[in-house]
PDB file of C-alpha atoms in Angstrom:
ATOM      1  CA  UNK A   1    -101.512  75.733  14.413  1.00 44.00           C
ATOM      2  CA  UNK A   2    -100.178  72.971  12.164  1.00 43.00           C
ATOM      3  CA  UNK A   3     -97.612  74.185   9.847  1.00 45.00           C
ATOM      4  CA  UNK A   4     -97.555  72.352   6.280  1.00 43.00           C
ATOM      5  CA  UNK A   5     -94.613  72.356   4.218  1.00 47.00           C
ATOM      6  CA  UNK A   6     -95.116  74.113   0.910  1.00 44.00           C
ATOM      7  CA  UNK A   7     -95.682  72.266  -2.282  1.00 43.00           C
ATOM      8  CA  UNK A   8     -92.559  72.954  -3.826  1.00 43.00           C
ATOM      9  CA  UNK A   9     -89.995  72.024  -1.146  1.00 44.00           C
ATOM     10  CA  UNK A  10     -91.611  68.829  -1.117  1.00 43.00           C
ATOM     11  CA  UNK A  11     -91.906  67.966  -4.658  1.00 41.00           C
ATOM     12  CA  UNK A  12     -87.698  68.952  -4.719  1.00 46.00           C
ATOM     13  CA  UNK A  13     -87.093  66.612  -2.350  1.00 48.00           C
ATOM     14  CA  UNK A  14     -89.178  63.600  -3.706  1.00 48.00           C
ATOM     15  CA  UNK A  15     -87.208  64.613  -7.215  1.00 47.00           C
ATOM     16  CA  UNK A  16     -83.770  64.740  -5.332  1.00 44.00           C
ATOM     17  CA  UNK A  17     -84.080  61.221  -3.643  1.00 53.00           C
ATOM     18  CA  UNK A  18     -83.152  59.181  -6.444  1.00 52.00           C
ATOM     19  CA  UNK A  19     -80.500  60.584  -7.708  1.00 47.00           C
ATOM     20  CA  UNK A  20     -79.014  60.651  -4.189  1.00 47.00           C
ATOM     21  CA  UNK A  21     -79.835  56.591  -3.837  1.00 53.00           C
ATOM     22  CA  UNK A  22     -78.294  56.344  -7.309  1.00 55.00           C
ATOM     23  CA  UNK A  23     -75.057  57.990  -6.765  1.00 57.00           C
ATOM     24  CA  UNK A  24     -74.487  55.946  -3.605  1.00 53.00           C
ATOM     25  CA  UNK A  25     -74.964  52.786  -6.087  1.00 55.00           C
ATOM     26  CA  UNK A  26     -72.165  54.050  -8.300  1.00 55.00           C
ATOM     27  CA  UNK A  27     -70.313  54.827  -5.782  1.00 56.00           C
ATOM     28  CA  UNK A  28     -70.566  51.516  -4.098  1.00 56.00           C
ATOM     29  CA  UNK A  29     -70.021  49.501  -7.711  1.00 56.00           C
ATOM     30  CA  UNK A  30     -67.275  51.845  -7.775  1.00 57.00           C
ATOM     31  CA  UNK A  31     -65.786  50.544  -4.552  1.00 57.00           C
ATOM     32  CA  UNK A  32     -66.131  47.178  -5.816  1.00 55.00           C
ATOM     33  CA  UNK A  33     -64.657  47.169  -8.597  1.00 58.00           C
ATOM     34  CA  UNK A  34     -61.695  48.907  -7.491  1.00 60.00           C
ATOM     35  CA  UNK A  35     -61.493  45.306  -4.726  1.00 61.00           C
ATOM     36  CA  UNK A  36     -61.579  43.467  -7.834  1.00 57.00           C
ATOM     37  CA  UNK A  37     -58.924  45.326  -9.283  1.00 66.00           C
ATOM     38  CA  UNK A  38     -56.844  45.259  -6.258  1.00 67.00           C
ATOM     39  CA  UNK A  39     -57.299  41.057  -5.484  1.00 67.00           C
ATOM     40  CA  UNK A  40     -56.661  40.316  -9.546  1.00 68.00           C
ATOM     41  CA  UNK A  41     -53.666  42.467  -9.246  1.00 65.00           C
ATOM     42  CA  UNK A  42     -52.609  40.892  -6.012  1.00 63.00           C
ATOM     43  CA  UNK A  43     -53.235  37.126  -7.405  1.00 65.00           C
ATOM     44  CA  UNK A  44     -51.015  38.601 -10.455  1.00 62.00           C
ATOM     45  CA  UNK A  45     -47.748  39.743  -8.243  1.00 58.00           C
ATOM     46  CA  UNK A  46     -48.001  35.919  -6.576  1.00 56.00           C
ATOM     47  CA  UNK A  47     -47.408  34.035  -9.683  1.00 57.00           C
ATOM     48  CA  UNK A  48     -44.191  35.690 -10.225  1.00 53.00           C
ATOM     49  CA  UNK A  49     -41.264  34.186  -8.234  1.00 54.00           C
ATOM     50  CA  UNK A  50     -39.007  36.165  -6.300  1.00 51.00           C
ATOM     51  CA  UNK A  51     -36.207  37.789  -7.480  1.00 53.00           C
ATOM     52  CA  UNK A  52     -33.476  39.871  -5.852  1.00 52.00           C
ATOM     53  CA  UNK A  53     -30.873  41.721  -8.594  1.00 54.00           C
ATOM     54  CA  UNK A  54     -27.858  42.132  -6.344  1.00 53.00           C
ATOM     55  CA  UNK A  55     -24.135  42.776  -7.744  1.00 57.00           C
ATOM     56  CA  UNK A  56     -21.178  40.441  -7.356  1.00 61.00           C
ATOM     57  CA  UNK A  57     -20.636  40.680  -3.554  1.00 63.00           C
ATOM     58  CA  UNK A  58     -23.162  38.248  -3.101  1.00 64.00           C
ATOM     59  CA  UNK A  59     -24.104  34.368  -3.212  1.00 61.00           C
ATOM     60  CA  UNK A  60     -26.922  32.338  -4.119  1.00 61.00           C
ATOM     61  CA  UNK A  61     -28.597  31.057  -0.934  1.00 60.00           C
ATOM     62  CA  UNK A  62     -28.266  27.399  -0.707  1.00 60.00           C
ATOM     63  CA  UNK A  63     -31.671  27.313   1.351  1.00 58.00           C
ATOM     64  CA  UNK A  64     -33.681  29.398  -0.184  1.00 57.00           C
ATOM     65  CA  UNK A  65     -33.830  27.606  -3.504  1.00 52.00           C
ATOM     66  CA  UNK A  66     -32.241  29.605  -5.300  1.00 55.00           C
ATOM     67  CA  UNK A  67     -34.575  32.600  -4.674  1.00 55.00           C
ATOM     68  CA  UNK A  68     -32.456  34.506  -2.210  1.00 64.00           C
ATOM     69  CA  UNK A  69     -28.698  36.019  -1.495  1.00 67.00           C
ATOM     70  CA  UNK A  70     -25.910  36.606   1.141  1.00 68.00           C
ATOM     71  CA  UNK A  71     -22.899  38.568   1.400  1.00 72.00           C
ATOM     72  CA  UNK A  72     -19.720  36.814  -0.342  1.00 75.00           C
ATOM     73  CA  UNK A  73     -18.295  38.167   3.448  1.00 73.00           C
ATOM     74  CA  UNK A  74     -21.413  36.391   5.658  1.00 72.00           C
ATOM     75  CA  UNK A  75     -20.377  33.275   3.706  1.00 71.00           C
ATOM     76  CA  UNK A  76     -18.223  31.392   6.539  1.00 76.00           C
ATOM     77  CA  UNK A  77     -20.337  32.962   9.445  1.00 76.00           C
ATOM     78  CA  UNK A  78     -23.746  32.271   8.902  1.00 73.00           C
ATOM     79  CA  UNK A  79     -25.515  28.626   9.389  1.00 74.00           C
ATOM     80  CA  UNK A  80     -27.764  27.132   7.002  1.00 72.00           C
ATOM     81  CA  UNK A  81     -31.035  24.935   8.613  1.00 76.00           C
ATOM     82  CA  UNK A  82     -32.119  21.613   6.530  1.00 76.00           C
ATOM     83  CA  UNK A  83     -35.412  20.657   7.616  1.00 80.00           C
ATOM     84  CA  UNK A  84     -35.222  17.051   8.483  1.00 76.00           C
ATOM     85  CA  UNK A  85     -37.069  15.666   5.741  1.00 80.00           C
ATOM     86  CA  UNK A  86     -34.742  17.549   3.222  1.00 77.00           C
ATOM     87  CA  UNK A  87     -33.046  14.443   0.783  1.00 75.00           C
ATOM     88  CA  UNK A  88     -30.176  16.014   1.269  1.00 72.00           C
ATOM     89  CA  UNK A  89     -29.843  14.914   5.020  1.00 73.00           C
ATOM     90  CA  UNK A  90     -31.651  10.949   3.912  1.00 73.00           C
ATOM     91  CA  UNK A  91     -28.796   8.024   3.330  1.00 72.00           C
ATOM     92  CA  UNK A  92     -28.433   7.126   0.061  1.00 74.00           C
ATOM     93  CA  UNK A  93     -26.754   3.378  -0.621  1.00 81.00           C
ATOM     94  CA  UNK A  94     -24.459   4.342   2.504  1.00 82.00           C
ATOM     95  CA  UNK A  95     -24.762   0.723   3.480  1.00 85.00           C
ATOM     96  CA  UNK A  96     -23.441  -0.274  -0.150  1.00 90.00           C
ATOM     97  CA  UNK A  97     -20.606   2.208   0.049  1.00 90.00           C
ATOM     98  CA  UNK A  98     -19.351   1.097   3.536  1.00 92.00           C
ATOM     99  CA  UNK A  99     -19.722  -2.580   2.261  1.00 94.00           C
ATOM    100  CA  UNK A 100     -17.498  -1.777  -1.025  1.00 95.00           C
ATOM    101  CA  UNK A 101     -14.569  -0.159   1.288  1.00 96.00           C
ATOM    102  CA  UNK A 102     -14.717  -2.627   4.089  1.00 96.00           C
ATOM    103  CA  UNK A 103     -14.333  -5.518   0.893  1.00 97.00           C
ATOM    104  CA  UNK A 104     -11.629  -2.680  -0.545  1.00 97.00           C
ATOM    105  CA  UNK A 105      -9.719  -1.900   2.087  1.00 97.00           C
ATOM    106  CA  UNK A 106      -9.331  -5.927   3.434  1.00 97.00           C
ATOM    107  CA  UNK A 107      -8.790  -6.844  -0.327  1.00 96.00           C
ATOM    108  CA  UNK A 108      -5.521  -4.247  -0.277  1.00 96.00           C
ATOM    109  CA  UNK A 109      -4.140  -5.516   2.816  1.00 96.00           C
ATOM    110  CA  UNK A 110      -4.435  -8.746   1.700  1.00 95.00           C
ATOM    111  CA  UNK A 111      -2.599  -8.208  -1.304  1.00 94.00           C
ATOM    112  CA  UNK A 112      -0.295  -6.239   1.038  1.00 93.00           C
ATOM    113  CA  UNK A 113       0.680  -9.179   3.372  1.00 92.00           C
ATOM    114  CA  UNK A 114       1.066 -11.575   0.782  1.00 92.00           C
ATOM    115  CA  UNK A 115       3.354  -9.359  -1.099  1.00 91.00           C
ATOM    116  CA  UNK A 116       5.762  -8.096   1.916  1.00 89.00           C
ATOM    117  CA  UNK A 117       4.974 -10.993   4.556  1.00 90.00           C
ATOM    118  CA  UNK A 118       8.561 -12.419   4.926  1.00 90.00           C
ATOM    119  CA  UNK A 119       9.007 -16.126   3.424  1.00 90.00           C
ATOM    120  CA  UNK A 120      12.364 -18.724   4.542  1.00 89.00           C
ATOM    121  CA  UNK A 121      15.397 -18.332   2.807  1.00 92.00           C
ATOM    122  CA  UNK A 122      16.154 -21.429   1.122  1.00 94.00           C
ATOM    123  CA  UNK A 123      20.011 -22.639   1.137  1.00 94.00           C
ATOM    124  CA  UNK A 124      21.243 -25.538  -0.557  1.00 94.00           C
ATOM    125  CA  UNK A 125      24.596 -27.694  -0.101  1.00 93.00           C
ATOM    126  CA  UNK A 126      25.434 -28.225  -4.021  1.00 92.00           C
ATOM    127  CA  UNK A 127      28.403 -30.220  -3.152  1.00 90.00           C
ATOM    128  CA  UNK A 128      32.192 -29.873  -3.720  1.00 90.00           C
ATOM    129  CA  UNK A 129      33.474 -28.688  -6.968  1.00 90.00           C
ATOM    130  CA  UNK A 130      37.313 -28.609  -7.220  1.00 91.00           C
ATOM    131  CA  UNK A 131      39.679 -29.773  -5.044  1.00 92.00           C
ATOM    132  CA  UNK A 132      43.493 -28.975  -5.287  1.00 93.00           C
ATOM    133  CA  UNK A 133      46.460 -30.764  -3.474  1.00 93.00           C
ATOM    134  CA  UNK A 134      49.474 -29.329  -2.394  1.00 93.00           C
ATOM    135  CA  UNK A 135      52.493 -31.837  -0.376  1.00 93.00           C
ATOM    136  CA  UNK A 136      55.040 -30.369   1.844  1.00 91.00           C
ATOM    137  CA  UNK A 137      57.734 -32.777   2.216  1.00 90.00           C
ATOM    138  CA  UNK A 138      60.118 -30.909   4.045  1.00 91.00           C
ATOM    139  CA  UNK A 139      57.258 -30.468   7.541  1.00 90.00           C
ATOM    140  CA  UNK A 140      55.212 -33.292   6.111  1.00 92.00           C
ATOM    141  CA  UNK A 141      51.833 -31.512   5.703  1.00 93.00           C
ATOM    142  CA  UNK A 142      49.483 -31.409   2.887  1.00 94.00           C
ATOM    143  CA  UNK A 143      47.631 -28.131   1.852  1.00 95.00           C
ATOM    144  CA  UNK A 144      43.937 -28.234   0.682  1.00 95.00           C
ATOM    145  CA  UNK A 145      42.161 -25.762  -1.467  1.00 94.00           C
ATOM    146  CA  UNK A 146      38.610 -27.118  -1.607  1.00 94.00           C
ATOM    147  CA  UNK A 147      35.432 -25.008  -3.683  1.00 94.00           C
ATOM    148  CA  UNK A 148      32.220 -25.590  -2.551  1.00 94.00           C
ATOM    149  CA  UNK A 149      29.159 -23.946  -3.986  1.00 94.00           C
ATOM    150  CA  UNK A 150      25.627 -23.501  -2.246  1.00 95.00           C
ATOM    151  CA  UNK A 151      22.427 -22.396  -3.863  1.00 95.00           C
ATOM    152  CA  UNK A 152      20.025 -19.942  -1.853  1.00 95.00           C
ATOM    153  CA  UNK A 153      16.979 -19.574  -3.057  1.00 95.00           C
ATOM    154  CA  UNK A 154      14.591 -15.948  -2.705  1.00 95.00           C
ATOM    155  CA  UNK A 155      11.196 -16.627  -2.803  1.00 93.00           C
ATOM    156  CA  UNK A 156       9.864 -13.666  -1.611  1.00 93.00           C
ATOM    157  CA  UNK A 157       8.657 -10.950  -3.837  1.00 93.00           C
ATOM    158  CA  UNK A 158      11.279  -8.607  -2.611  1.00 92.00           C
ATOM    159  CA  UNK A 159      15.543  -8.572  -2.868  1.00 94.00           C
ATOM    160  CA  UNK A 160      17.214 -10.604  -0.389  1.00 95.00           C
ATOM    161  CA  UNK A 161      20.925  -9.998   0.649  1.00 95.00           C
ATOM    162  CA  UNK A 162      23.325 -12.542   1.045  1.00 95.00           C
ATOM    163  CA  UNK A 163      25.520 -10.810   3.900  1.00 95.00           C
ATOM    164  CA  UNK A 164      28.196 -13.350   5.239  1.00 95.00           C
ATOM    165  CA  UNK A 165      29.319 -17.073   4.903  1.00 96.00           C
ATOM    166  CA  UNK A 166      31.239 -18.605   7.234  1.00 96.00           C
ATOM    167  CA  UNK A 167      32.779 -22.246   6.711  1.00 96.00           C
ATOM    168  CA  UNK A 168      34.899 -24.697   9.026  1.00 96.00           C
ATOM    169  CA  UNK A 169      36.379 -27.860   8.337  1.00 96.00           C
ATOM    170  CA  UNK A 170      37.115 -30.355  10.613  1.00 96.00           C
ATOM    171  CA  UNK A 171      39.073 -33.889  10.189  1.00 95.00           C
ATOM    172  CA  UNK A 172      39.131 -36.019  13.528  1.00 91.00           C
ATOM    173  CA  UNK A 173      37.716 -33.283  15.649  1.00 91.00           C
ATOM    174  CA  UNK A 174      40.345 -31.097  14.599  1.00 93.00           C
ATOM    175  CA  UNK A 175      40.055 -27.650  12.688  1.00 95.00           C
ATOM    176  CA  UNK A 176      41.679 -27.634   9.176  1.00 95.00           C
ATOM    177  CA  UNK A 177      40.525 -25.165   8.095  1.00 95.00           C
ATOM    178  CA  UNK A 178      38.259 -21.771   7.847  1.00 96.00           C
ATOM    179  CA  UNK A 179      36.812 -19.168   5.619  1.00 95.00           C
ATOM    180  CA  UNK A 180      34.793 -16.247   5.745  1.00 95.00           C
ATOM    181  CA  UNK A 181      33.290 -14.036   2.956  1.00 93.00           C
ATOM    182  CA  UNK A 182      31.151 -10.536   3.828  1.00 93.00           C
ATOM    183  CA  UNK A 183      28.507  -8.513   1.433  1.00 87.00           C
ATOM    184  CA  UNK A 184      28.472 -11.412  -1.041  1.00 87.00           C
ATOM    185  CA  UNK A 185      25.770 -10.604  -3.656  1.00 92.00           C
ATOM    186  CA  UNK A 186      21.874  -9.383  -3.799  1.00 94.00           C
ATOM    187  CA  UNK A 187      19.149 -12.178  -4.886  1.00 95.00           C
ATOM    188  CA  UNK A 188      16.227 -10.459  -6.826  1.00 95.00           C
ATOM    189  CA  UNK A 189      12.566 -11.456  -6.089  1.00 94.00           C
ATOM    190  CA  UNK A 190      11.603 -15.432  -7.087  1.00 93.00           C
ATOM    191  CA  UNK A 191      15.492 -15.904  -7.922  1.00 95.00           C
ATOM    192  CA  UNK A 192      18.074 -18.454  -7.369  1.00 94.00           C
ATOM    193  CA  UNK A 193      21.927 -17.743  -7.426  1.00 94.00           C
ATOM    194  CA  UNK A 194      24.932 -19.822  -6.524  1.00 94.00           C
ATOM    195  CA  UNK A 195      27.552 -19.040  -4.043  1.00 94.00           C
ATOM    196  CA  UNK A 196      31.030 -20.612  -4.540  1.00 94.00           C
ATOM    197  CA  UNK A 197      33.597 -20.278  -2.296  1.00 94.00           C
ATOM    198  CA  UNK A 198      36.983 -21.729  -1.494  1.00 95.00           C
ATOM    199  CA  UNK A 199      38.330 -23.054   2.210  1.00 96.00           C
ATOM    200  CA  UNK A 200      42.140 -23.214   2.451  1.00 96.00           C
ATOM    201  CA  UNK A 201      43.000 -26.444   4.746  1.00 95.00           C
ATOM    202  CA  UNK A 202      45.877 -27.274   5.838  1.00 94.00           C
ATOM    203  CA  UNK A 203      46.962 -30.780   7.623  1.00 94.00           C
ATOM    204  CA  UNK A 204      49.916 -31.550   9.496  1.00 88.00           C
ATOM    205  CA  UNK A 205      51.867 -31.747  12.927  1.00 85.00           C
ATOM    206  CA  UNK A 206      49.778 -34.136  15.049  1.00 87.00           C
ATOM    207  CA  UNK A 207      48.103 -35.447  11.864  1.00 89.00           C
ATOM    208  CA  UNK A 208      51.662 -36.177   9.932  1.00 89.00           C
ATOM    209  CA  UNK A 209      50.133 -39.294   8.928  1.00 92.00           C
ATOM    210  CA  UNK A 210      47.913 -38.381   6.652  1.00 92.00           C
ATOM    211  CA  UNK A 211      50.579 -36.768   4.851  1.00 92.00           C
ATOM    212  CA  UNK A 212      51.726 -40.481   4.781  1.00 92.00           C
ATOM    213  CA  UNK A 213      48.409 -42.168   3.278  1.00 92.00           C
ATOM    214  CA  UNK A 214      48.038 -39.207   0.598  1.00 92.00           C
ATOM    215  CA  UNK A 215      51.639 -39.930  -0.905  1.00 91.00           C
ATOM    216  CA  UNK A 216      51.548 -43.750  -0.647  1.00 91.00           C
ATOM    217  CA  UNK A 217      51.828 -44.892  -4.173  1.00 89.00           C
ATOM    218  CA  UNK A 218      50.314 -48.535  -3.490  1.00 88.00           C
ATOM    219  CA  UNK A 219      47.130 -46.304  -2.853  1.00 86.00           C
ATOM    220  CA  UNK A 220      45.288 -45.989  -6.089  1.00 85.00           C
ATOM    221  CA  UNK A 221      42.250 -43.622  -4.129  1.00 86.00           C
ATOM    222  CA  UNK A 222      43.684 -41.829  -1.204  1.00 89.00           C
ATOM    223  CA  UNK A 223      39.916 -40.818   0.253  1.00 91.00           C
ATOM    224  CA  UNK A 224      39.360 -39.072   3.502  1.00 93.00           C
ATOM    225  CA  UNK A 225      36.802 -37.862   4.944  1.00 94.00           C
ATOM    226  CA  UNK A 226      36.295 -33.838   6.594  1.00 95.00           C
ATOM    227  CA  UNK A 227      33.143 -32.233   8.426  1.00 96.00           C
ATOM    228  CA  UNK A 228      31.794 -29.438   7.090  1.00 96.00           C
ATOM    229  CA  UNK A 229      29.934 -26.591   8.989  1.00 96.00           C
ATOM    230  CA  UNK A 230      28.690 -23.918   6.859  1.00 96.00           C
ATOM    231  CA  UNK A 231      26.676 -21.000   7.730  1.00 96.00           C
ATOM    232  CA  UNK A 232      24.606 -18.238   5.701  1.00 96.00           C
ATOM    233  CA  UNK A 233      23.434 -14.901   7.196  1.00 96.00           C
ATOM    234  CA  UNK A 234      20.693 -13.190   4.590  1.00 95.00           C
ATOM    235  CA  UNK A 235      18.822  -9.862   5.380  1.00 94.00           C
ATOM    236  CA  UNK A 236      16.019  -8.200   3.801  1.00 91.00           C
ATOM    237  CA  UNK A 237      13.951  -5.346   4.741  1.00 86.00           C
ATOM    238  CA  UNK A 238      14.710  -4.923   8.671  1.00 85.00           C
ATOM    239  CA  UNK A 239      14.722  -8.740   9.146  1.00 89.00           C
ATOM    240  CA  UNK A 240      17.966 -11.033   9.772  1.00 92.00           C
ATOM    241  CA  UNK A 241      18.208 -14.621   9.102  1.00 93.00           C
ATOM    242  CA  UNK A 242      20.712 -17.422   9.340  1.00 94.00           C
ATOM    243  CA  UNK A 243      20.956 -20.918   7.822  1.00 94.00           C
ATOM    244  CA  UNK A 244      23.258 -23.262   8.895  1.00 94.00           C
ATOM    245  CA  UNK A 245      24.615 -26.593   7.132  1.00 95.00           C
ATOM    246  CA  UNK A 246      26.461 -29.586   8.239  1.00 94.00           C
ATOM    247  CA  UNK A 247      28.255 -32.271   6.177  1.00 93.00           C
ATOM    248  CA  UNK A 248      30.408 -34.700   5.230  1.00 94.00           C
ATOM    249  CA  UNK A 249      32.562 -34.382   2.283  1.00 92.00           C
ATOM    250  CA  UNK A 250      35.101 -37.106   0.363  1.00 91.00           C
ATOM    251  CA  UNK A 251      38.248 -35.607  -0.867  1.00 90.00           C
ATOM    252  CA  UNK A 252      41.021 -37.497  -2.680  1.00 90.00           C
ATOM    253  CA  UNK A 253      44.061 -36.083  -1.280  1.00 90.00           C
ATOM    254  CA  UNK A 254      46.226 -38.246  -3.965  1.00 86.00           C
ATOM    255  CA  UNK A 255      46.082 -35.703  -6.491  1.00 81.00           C
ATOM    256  CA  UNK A 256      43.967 -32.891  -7.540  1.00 79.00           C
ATOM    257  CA  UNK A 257      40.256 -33.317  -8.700  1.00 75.00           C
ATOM    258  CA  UNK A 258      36.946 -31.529 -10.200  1.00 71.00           C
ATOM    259  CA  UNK A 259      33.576 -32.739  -9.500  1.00 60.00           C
ATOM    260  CA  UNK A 260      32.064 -31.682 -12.726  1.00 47.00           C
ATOM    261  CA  UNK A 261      34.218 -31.309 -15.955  1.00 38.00           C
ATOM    262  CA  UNK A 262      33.066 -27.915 -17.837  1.00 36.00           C
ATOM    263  CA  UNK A 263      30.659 -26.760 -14.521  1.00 38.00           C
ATOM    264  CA  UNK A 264      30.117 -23.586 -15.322  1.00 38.00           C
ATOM    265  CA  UNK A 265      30.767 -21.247 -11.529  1.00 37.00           C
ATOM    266  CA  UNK A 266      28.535 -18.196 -11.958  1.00 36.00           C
ATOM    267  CA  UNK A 267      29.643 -16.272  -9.104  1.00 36.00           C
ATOM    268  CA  UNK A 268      33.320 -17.500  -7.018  1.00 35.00           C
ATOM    269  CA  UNK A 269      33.750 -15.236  -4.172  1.00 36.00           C
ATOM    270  CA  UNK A 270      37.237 -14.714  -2.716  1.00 31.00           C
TER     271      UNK A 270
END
């Protein structure tokens, strides 16, 4: 027996059909649109950078470009990685830079030796500048006080000390006479000063005769002639030099005498 469903469940379920298909198809536009929604909204949150409020225990991250922060107390503990194509870690003009101090720094120490490198002290014999005469006729001897000056030169560009000059005087091979003078004066930079000084002589005993020739009155020039050894110690800075000087000098013994009428003596040392 075949069993035939009745009329009207059938025609309900031909009616019902469609609006079963049709509520699936709202449900699925539905669906979709809410994707839509969710992928616009999505693409919307991306554009905006990010940003992290944070209060003033905190520091801008120096790799993160500005978009994110570390504790003020992290700061000394934590390591930062550049990528190797950062421009930060790339030369710029370092060649320039160690070519400017190299020319720098040799340009300073030459300017440095030239200034302190230690130049010759220059001393010069000037001559003899008074002479007085003294006779002893009771032992026969005759007593000498002869002024010398010498000029010493500083031509370095830094104060040079005159510390000592010592002086002899010979006549036949036979001292006459000596003189030493200590902490004279200081010679600024590129100067020149004059040292004068005076060497007491006396002659006598063996060389009586001489005492003889300087009193003779048929003598109109009673010249003779004395070696002179002279010698200048200068310092400067932690360096110590010394100049010595040899000559010969005339002296009229007949009477007193001055080289140079009116010479002005800028510095007599006694």
């Amino acid at each position: 027996m075949v069993n035939f469903p009745a009329m009207g469940s059938y025609l309900s379920q031909r009616a019902f059909q469609p609006l079963v298909e049709n509520d699936h198809k709202n449900r699925s536009n539905n669906d979709g649109n809410n994707s839509l929604d969710d992928l616009d909204r999505q693409n919307d949150i991306a554009q905006f950078p990010y940003v992290e409020f944070t209060g003033r225990d905190s520091v801008t991250c120096p790799t993160c470009q500005g978009t994110g922060r570390i504790p003020n107390g992290q700061v000394n503990e934590l390591v930062a990685l550049i990528p190797y194509s950062d421009h930060r870690l790339q030369p710029q003009r370092t060649k320039l830079y160690v070519v400017i101090s190299v020319i720098m720094c040799l340009f300073a120490s030459s300017l440095v030796a030239f200034f302190l490198f230690p130049r010759s002290i220059l001393v010069e014999d000037d001559g003899t500048k008074v002479v007085v005469v003294r006779f002893d006729k009771n032992h026969t001897k005759v007593f000498i006080s002869m002024t010398s000056t010498l000029n010493v030169s500083n031509s370095n560009f830094f104060t040079v000390y005159v510390d000592s000059v010592t002086s002899q005087v010979l006549f036949m091979k036979t001292i006459i006479g000596t003189q030493q003078l200590n902490r004279i004066m200081a010679i600024q930079p590129l100067t020149q000063k004059q040292v004068n000084f005076t060497v007491d002589m006396e002659i006598g005993s063996s060389l009586s005769f001489v005492y003889t020739f300087c009193t003779m009155p048929t003598v109109k020039v009673h010249n003779i002639v004395v070696f002179m050894q002279t010698s200048v110690k200068t310092s400067y800075m932690v360096r110590t030099t010394q100049n010595s000087l040899e000559s010969y000098r005339y002296i009229d013994c007949g009477s007193n005498s001055t080289a140079r009428s009116g010479y002005p003596v800028p510095f007599v040392a006694q």
